[in-house]
């Protein structure tokens, strides 16, 4: 997830139609049919609301050494107006269902926990999130200091040397610091119940406070043995993120496929594959991310000038490109972002005027004024080109949004001025750009497969 605050789309009720092409760099038509309320600067529910929900820094969690059932399962993924996609896991004995934000750039899964839980400046929600109560589960227990799993989050910690100290001495509390906030609490074990499988000793965080976090827990699907895929013994997982026009619609969902330890991915036809790349530092938080070998970006066939660090992570760990389900709009470090904006402006070539007013109000740019008496705009295609020749040719609704009938804005963001020294990944391909894409994480094969498709799960 991105380390810095930026805007996300809220309640975008859009009907945007991509058009196929036969030319190398075709304009795409953006249809201007929408069902969104008028812009109200005094409302907290206007269609484009600046919120900070993303983060790069993710702490580690601990691995469960049990041997889970490895049957594959399918779970629905629901889009939300706070910018994320959620799934539900059943936890405890007796089992209770809890919502989690689906995040491929995190290790630790955590839940709001007990009556002591406090949430400061948390993102808006129609109802408070359900709380996890350890005392209500017969299978819950706190992780002790001498438990090997404690070292996954505190690798250099030491337990008291007194010989009378037992495993009842608790593992030290965790603190996860995100760019947009934080959460902290105690590490726990409890039974995780999924369709077709049960994990008796699932390791997660019992969060006692959160600051500026989504109204749910978080499910960590990043790299590393402490993650959900590792604890479940998965060799692969896949997801399909439904369009954001279905935000907060409980009747429509995408899907998350949790592969077993040995089964072959069932849906691999027509996929393009790109290799995962390892960060040279092999240290946290960089080791958690899924880096991909991006080689160039084009706008209407014109190459965007990118810094080398945007394509390859450097010796400090900074740089490179990652795929992240927990970041909303794609993030780019300032220099590459300004080059992208300049390229869009050049290719559009004055056909549409920019709106400084909308750019100021939304925090997005460039924003182009919609001409009167038109129902479509012709916009250049944005393409991510990867090592090996794979190309992600985005449909226009995956990188432009409509701001209240007045303008269309590029759904890519940055932070600060071009002189800012970026840390962490240089480019984070977010969930907005992954709408209606089937994404297969082949963990055993160290590669990512993708194809465009309708993600509505029936």
XYZ file of C-alpha atoms in Angstrom:
458
model
C 0.000 0.000 0.000
C 1.190 3.518 -0.684
C 3.082 5.347 2.090
C 1.421 8.695 1.573
C -2.035 10.245 1.674
C -3.943 10.540 -1.535
C -7.491 10.730 -2.876
C -9.694 7.740 -3.575
C -12.962 7.364 -5.442
C -16.103 7.370 -3.292
C -19.474 6.150 -4.625
C -18.612 6.337 -8.322
C -21.863 5.318 -9.980
C -20.473 5.336 -13.491
C -21.241 3.522 -16.693
C -18.003 3.675 -18.653
C -17.647 1.748 -21.893
C -14.244 0.730 -23.292
C -13.814 0.273 -27.030
C -11.546 -2.242 -28.692
C -9.119 -1.064 -31.332
C -7.085 -2.200 -34.290
C -4.511 0.623 -34.304
C -1.395 0.540 -32.094
C -2.376 3.584 -30.037
C -6.119 4.170 -30.361
C -8.148 6.790 -28.536
C -10.644 5.220 -26.159
C -14.130 6.633 -25.720
C -15.346 7.498 -22.276
C -19.141 7.483 -22.102
C -20.542 10.208 -19.874
C -23.568 8.473 -18.381
C -23.571 8.762 -14.609
C -25.836 8.517 -11.609
C -23.985 10.547 -9.017
C -25.206 13.305 -6.692
C -24.284 16.952 -7.215
C -20.985 18.027 -5.711
C -21.436 19.417 -2.218
C -18.322 20.838 -0.597
C -19.941 20.595 2.836
C -20.848 16.912 2.533
C -18.666 14.057 3.711
C -20.206 11.798 1.070
C -19.438 13.597 -2.193
C -18.203 11.374 -5.060
C -14.526 12.328 -4.725
C -13.465 12.474 -1.104
C -9.804 12.829 -0.036
C -8.981 10.024 2.374
C -5.743 8.444 3.572
C -6.077 4.660 3.678
C -2.891 3.352 2.085
C 0.491 2.466 3.461
C 3.854 0.959 2.615
C 5.140 0.017 6.031
C 3.770 -3.329 7.089
C 5.063 -5.242 10.073
C 5.663 -8.973 10.181
C 3.567 -11.674 11.703
C 4.230 -15.142 12.805
C 3.896 -18.495 11.177
C 1.676 -21.269 12.360
C 3.450 -24.642 12.180
C 0.313 -26.788 12.030
C -0.602 -28.789 8.907
C -3.845 -27.369 7.535
C -6.285 -28.983 5.201
C -5.303 -27.716 1.738
C -8.562 -27.974 -0.215
C -9.203 -25.015 -2.534
C -11.992 -22.586 -1.681
C -13.758 -19.544 -3.137
C -14.713 -16.389 -1.241
C -16.590 -13.264 -2.406
C -14.790 -9.889 -2.528
C -16.915 -6.772 -2.018
C -15.896 -3.227 -3.088
C -16.395 -0.381 -0.611
C -16.593 3.382 -0.840
C -13.656 3.764 1.552
C -11.484 2.426 -1.268
C -10.854 -1.228 -0.422
C -12.200 -4.679 -1.168
C -13.290 -6.873 1.719
C -13.741 -10.566 2.338
C -15.101 -12.400 5.359
C -13.368 -15.096 7.385
C -14.969 -17.263 10.051
C -12.936 -17.278 13.249
C -13.239 -18.907 16.635
C -15.180 -21.655 18.462
C -18.073 -21.227 18.016
C -17.277 -19.513 14.704
C -18.133 -15.886 14.000
C -17.840 -14.079 10.669
C -15.537 -11.032 10.458
C -14.828 -8.626 7.553
C -11.209 -8.073 6.483
C -9.686 -5.632 4.010
C -7.941 -7.709 1.321
C -4.322 -6.529 1.153
C -1.552 -8.107 -0.940
C 1.090 -5.728 0.473
C 0.787 -6.746 4.137
C 1.926 -9.605 6.334
C -0.185 -9.333 9.427
C -3.882 -10.079 9.580
C -5.622 -8.250 12.430
C -9.053 -7.541 13.858
C -10.581 -4.857 16.090
C -10.537 -6.655 19.422
C -12.489 -6.500 22.707
C -14.473 -3.718 24.382
C -11.166 -1.918 24.923
C -10.759 -1.254 21.188
C -10.487 2.422 20.279
C -10.504 3.828 16.761
C -9.239 7.377 16.174
C -9.984 9.257 12.949
C -11.151 6.023 11.373
C -12.727 5.943 7.943
C -16.524 6.309 7.741
C -18.727 3.228 7.935
C -22.526 2.748 7.908
C -22.155 0.653 11.066
C -19.384 -0.092 13.577
C -17.193 -3.095 12.689
C -17.814 -6.303 14.615
C -15.390 -6.797 17.473
C -13.473 -9.990 18.171
C -13.786 -11.160 21.789
C -11.109 -13.699 22.774
C -13.078 -14.829 25.822
C -16.003 -15.786 23.581
C -13.939 -18.399 21.711
C -12.990 -21.716 23.290
C -10.032 -22.069 20.888
C -8.402 -18.640 21.371
C -5.153 -18.070 23.201
C -2.499 -15.414 23.468
C 0.963 -16.104 22.059
C 3.677 -16.464 24.658
C 7.118 -14.892 24.623
C 8.820 -18.278 24.190
C 6.551 -19.291 21.320
C 8.690 -19.420 18.128
C 6.031 -17.455 16.278
C 6.695 -14.417 18.493
C 10.066 -14.017 16.762
C 8.367 -13.357 13.435
C 7.181 -9.980 14.651
C 9.979 -9.371 17.152
C 12.960 -11.126 15.499
C 15.534 -9.694 17.907
C 13.507 -9.834 21.117
C 14.585 -11.796 24.161
C 12.457 -13.375 26.865
C 13.285 -13.124 30.557
C 16.118 -15.471 31.488
C 14.577 -16.473 34.824
C 14.107 -20.222 34.757
C 10.658 -19.964 36.299
C 9.329 -17.981 33.338
C 6.919 -20.061 31.287
C 5.081 -19.660 28.021
C 2.486 -17.690 29.997
C 4.818 -14.687 29.613
C 3.232 -12.884 26.703
C 4.849 -11.959 23.433
C 5.411 -8.201 23.375
C 2.605 -6.100 21.851
C 2.879 -5.258 18.156
C 2.652 -1.816 16.601
C 1.982 -1.533 12.871
C 2.831 1.935 11.564
C 1.272 2.831 8.228
C 1.855 5.987 6.221
C -1.730 6.979 6.944
C -2.075 5.694 10.483
C -1.351 2.794 12.789
C -2.762 -0.083 14.769
C -1.479 -2.116 17.704
C -2.349 -4.922 20.075
C -1.493 -8.492 21.040
C -0.755 -11.583 18.967
C -3.253 -14.438 19.172
C -4.073 -17.917 17.907
C -7.572 -19.111 17.039
C -9.353 -21.471 14.672
C -9.851 -20.194 11.105
C -12.756 -21.835 9.310
C -12.930 -21.682 5.512
C -15.020 -23.610 2.971
C -13.337 -26.994 2.656
C -10.590 -26.393 5.213
C -9.827 -25.488 8.808
C -6.678 -23.990 10.276
C -6.677 -24.760 14.031
C -3.979 -22.240 14.994
C -4.314 -19.186 12.784
C -1.983 -16.385 13.892
C -3.375 -12.830 13.795
C -3.392 -9.549 15.649
C -5.915 -8.633 18.320
C -5.856 -4.847 17.763
C -6.743 -2.703 20.759
C -6.433 0.616 18.926
C -6.333 1.909 15.373
C -5.732 5.330 13.894
C -7.002 6.287 10.422
C -7.803 2.730 9.372
C -10.641 1.189 7.308
C -13.786 0.087 9.177
C -12.731 -3.587 9.228
C -9.781 -5.790 10.022
C -7.052 -6.544 7.513
C -6.107 -9.838 5.818
C -2.421 -9.944 4.874
C -1.817 -11.702 1.545
C 1.719 -10.410 0.983
C 4.893 -12.435 0.548
C 6.511 -14.363 3.354
C 5.747 -17.271 5.635
C 3.614 -15.260 8.113
C 0.997 -14.341 5.472
C -2.439 -15.914 4.988
C -1.293 -17.857 1.870
C 1.700 -19.260 3.762
C -0.300 -20.220 6.847
C -2.797 -22.025 4.611
C -0.042 -23.822 2.681
C -1.139 -22.306 -0.651
C 0.935 -22.527 -3.825
C -1.267 -19.940 -5.531
C -4.271 -17.704 -5.120
C -6.294 -15.592 -7.520
C -8.801 -12.776 -7.374
C -11.113 -10.831 -9.630
C -12.053 -7.300 -8.507
C -15.496 -6.157 -9.562
C -16.098 -2.626 -10.895
C -16.165 0.236 -8.369
C -19.616 1.230 -9.605
C -20.846 -1.560 -7.284
C -19.359 0.056 -4.164
C -21.215 -0.961 -0.986
C -23.644 -3.162 -2.949
C -23.952 -6.363 -0.929
C -25.663 -8.109 -3.855
C -22.629 -7.885 -6.168
C -19.139 -9.193 -5.553
C -15.919 -10.278 -7.162
C -14.143 -13.422 -6.021
C -11.037 -14.706 -4.256
C -9.767 -18.202 -5.056
C -7.628 -19.794 -2.353
C -5.564 -22.563 -3.930
C -4.396 -25.649 -2.075
C -0.853 -26.867 -1.560
C -0.677 -29.002 -4.678
C -3.700 -28.365 -6.910
C -3.091 -26.763 -10.303
C -4.719 -23.370 -10.950
C -8.086 -24.129 -12.488
C -8.439 -20.933 -14.501
C -5.280 -20.223 -16.483
C -6.502 -20.078 -20.076
C -5.557 -16.972 -22.071
C -3.479 -15.499 -19.252
C -0.425 -13.359 -19.834
C 2.332 -14.119 -17.333
C 5.019 -11.849 -15.915
C 7.768 -12.816 -13.463
C 7.860 -11.691 -9.872
C 11.031 -9.813 -8.920
C 12.806 -10.071 -5.584
C 13.957 -6.914 -3.840
C 17.764 -7.101 -3.424
C 17.632 -6.106 0.259
C 15.454 -9.083 1.281
C 14.435 -7.088 4.360
C 11.115 -5.820 5.703
C 8.968 -4.245 4.488
C 10.364 -4.794 0.960
C 10.321 -8.590 1.218
C 6.533 -8.508 1.681
C 5.705 -6.889 -1.683
C 4.984 -8.523 -5.041
C 7.420 -6.733 -7.361
C 6.845 -7.103 -11.099
C 9.187 -6.470 -14.015
C 7.638 -3.322 -15.519
C 9.701 -2.129 -18.489
C 7.789 0.862 -19.868
C 4.505 2.774 -19.865
C 2.896 4.226 -22.979
C 0.078 6.738 -23.447
C -1.539 6.557 -26.863
C 1.606 4.789 -28.071
C 3.930 7.512 -26.742
C 6.524 6.324 -24.226
C 6.491 7.904 -20.776
C 9.938 8.875 -19.497
C 10.481 6.909 -16.294
C 13.356 6.936 -13.872
C 15.438 3.758 -13.750
C 14.417 3.272 -10.122
C 10.784 2.999 -11.256
C 11.700 -0.174 -13.142
C 14.283 -1.768 -10.859
C 14.479 -1.712 -7.038
C 17.873 -0.382 -5.945
C 20.431 -1.546 -3.400
C 18.663 0.422 -0.632
C 15.413 -1.427 -1.348
C 13.662 1.649 -2.735
C 12.250 1.752 -6.244
C 10.634 -0.842 -8.476
C 6.970 -1.574 -9.230
C 4.565 -3.636 -7.132
C 1.023 -4.962 -7.514
C -1.203 -4.117 -4.540
C -4.868 -4.829 -3.855
C -4.856 -2.537 -0.805
C -3.890 0.678 -2.628
C -6.799 2.273 -4.482
C -5.455 4.475 -7.269
C -2.088 3.651 -8.815
C 0.714 5.573 -7.095
C 3.808 6.917 -8.881
C 6.795 8.712 -7.378
C 6.702 12.422 -8.296
C 9.197 12.540 -11.191
C 7.593 9.641 -13.082
C 4.104 10.930 -12.287
C 4.797 14.385 -13.713
C 6.192 12.726 -16.838
C 2.956 10.725 -17.134
C 0.841 13.871 -16.773
C 2.938 15.675 -19.371
C 2.584 12.778 -21.805
C -1.199 12.696 -21.419
C -1.341 16.459 -21.984
C 0.837 16.203 -25.099
C -1.097 13.324 -26.645
C -4.487 14.942 -25.996
C -2.990 17.988 -27.676
C -5.370 20.738 -26.592
C -8.555 18.948 -27.654
C -9.780 19.285 -24.054
C -8.930 22.097 -21.629
C -7.676 21.320 -18.146
C -9.660 22.372 -15.077
C -7.512 23.842 -12.299
C -10.665 24.135 -10.190
C -11.492 20.412 -10.329
C -7.838 19.476 -9.843
C -7.739 21.578 -6.694
C -11.007 20.183 -5.352
C -10.240 16.506 -6.020
C -6.463 16.360 -5.653
C -6.315 14.526 -9.000
C -4.593 15.667 -12.182
C -4.778 16.139 -15.024
C -8.525 16.837 -15.073
C -9.963 17.693 -18.486
C -13.138 19.740 -18.859
C -15.988 17.840 -20.493
C -17.193 19.814 -23.544
C -20.873 20.706 -23.548
C -23.260 18.754 -25.762
C -21.135 15.617 -25.862
C -21.682 12.140 -24.499
C -18.208 10.773 -25.163
C -14.570 11.763 -24.852
C -11.752 10.243 -26.891
C -8.840 9.556 -24.573
C -5.456 7.902 -25.253
C -4.882 4.368 -24.032
C -2.686 3.703 -21.018
C -0.572 0.533 -21.317
C 1.805 -1.136 -18.848
C 4.505 -3.106 -20.696
C 6.264 -5.910 -18.796
C 9.323 -8.073 -19.250
C 8.712 -10.843 -21.769
C 6.261 -8.810 -23.840
C 3.150 -9.012 -21.650
C 0.984 -5.883 -21.861
C -1.791 -4.638 -19.589
C -3.894 -2.500 -21.940
C -6.217 -0.799 -19.515
C -9.816 0.021 -20.423
C -10.423 3.734 -20.016
C -12.682 3.306 -16.976
C -9.688 1.855 -15.128
C -7.658 5.060 -15.287
C -10.100 7.977 -15.733
C -12.952 8.981 -13.424
C -15.732 11.513 -13.910
C -15.903 14.368 -11.408
C -19.563 15.420 -11.241
C -20.199 15.891 -14.968
C -17.694 18.750 -15.036
C -14.414 17.017 -15.852
C -12.645 13.688 -16.196
C -9.558 13.072 -14.060
C -6.649 10.668 -14.298
C -6.886 8.071 -11.512
C -3.153 8.006 -10.811
C -1.672 9.875 -7.857
C 1.602 11.034 -6.330
C 2.904 12.924 -3.326
C 4.855 16.140 -2.944
C 7.053 17.933 -5.436
C 9.256 16.400 -8.115
C 12.300 17.060 -5.928
C 10.925 14.767 -3.229
C 13.159 11.752 -2.644
C 10.842 8.775 -2.926
C 11.118 5.836 -0.556
C 9.554 2.428 -0.961
C 8.265 1.261 -4.350
C 8.317 3.898 -7.105
C 5.104 2.603 -8.715
C 2.227 0.817 -6.993
C -0.385 -0.578 -9.388
C -3.558 -0.251 -7.341
C -6.944 -1.936 -7.234
C -8.690 0.711 -9.344
C -6.489 -0.250 -12.282
C -7.179 -3.950 -11.605
C -10.972 -3.713 -11.928
C -12.382 -6.560 -14.035
C -9.030 -8.325 -14.274
C -8.482 -11.926 -13.246
C -5.173 -11.907 -11.318
C -3.417 -15.223 -10.601
C -0.541 -15.215 -8.080
C 1.478 -18.325 -8.903
C 3.592 -18.463 -5.749
C 5.307 -21.725 -6.640
C 6.159 -20.499 -10.149
C 7.159 -16.992 -8.987
C 4.929 -15.284 -11.544
C 1.740 -13.254 -11.962
C -0.901 -14.099 -14.550
C -3.628 -11.725 -15.679
C -6.400 -11.274 -18.195
C -9.305 -8.871 -18.585
C -12.762 -10.297 -17.830
C -16.079 -9.475 -16.186
C -15.526 -10.068 -12.465
C -19.155 -10.100 -11.293
C -19.514 -13.339 -9.375
C -22.754 -15.220 -9.978
